[in-house]
Amino acid sequence: MSRIAKRFEQLKAQGRTALVPFVTAGDPEPTTTVPLMHAMVTAGADIIELGVPFSDPMADGPVIQRATERALAKGVRLADVLDMVREFRTQDAETPVVLMGYLNPIEIMGYDAFSERARDAGVDGALIVDVPPEEGHDLVATMKAQGLDLVYLLAPTSTQDRIARIGEVASGFVYYVSVKGVTGAANLDAGDVAEHVEAIRRTIALPVGVGFGIKDPETAAKVSKVADAVIVGSAIVSRIEALAERPAEIPATIGDFLSSLRAAIDAA
């Protein structure tokens, strides 16, 4: 059983919803990322989603685009992100880490090399935005051979056929995008989210995480009532951006924010 599957199994037994924060690796400084990861776990994160900087982040809104630009300006590349996970694993062997990014850096490294190095570093899975199931056969096979989960996005516009197709190849969990558009783009409708999550569950047995549009404890609590995981990205990254010139303050500040989300989710 993978670390991701084990974590969701534990949470289900406890009657709890996972909190999954997203941060861009290397933003605003490469040395900030690992301490921030540990601070997020201490604050109640169950799984960490770690963004791999890429020059054309098509699914991301301006907040995360700027985070990517800051990380790239510091020279952070895929190999550096794997090194960060490896360092994180020296103190935390339990918290699942999922990379989120795009295909190009993986193609440059090579599918086999990426999958092997990711496994060796302690990565548990990846969400690769621009690899639809119809085109990812080689990558899926290579990752699964190394025991890595491949997480896929589902949208409000996904048909039941599309959901079923993704269910054939996804593992770990699926990520439901609660709003149309890019990250941080709009406010979510909790009732609409509930309907779509139920439709996904009729077809896919994996846990369903919900992200995009979760900005505060109130929306996190609403989503936690219908989802298996609450995924928060832009609300965290915007706080990191505000402290880009004071990176030492970032772990504590983000930890406090996540603690407020965790409390709201648990209370719901």
mmCIF file of C-alpha atoms in Angstrom, residues 2 20 23 26 73 79 91 103 116-117 127 136-137 147 200 233 266 268:
data_model
loop_
_atom_site.group_PDB
_atom_site.id
_atom_site.type_symbol
_atom_site.label_atom_id
_atom_site.label_comp_id
_atom_site.label_asym_id
_atom_site.label_seq_id
_atom_site.Cartn_x
_atom_site.Cartn_y
_atom_site.Cartn_z
ATOM 1 C CA SER A 2 1.339 3.418 -0.975
ATOM 2 C CA VAL A 20 -3.493 19.141 1.348
ATOM 3 C CA VAL A 23 3.441 25.359 -2.350
ATOM 4 C CA GLY A 26 11.970 27.097 -4.155
ATOM 5 C CA ALA A 73 14.895 33.061 -10.934
ATOM 6 C CA ALA A 79 16.365 17.858 -9.860
ATOM 7 C CA GLN A 91 13.011 13.831 9.239
ATOM 8 C CA LEU A 103 5.485 17.282 -18.674
ATOM 9 C CA GLU A 116 13.550 6.181 -10.400
ATOM 10 C CA ARG A 117 14.920 9.412 -8.924
ATOM 11 C CA LEU A 127 -0.058 15.323 -10.895
ATOM 12 C CA GLY A 136 0.342 9.157 -20.968
ATOM 13 C CA HIS A 137 0.729 5.413 -21.485
ATOM 14 C CA GLY A 147 5.293 2.434 -7.155
ATOM 15 C CA ILE A 200 -17.300 11.171 -9.479
ATOM 16 C CA GLY A 233 -2.913 26.528 -3.067
ATOM 17 C CA ASP A 266 -12.183 19.163 12.049
ATOM 18 C CA ALA A 268 -17.139 20.637 10.435
#
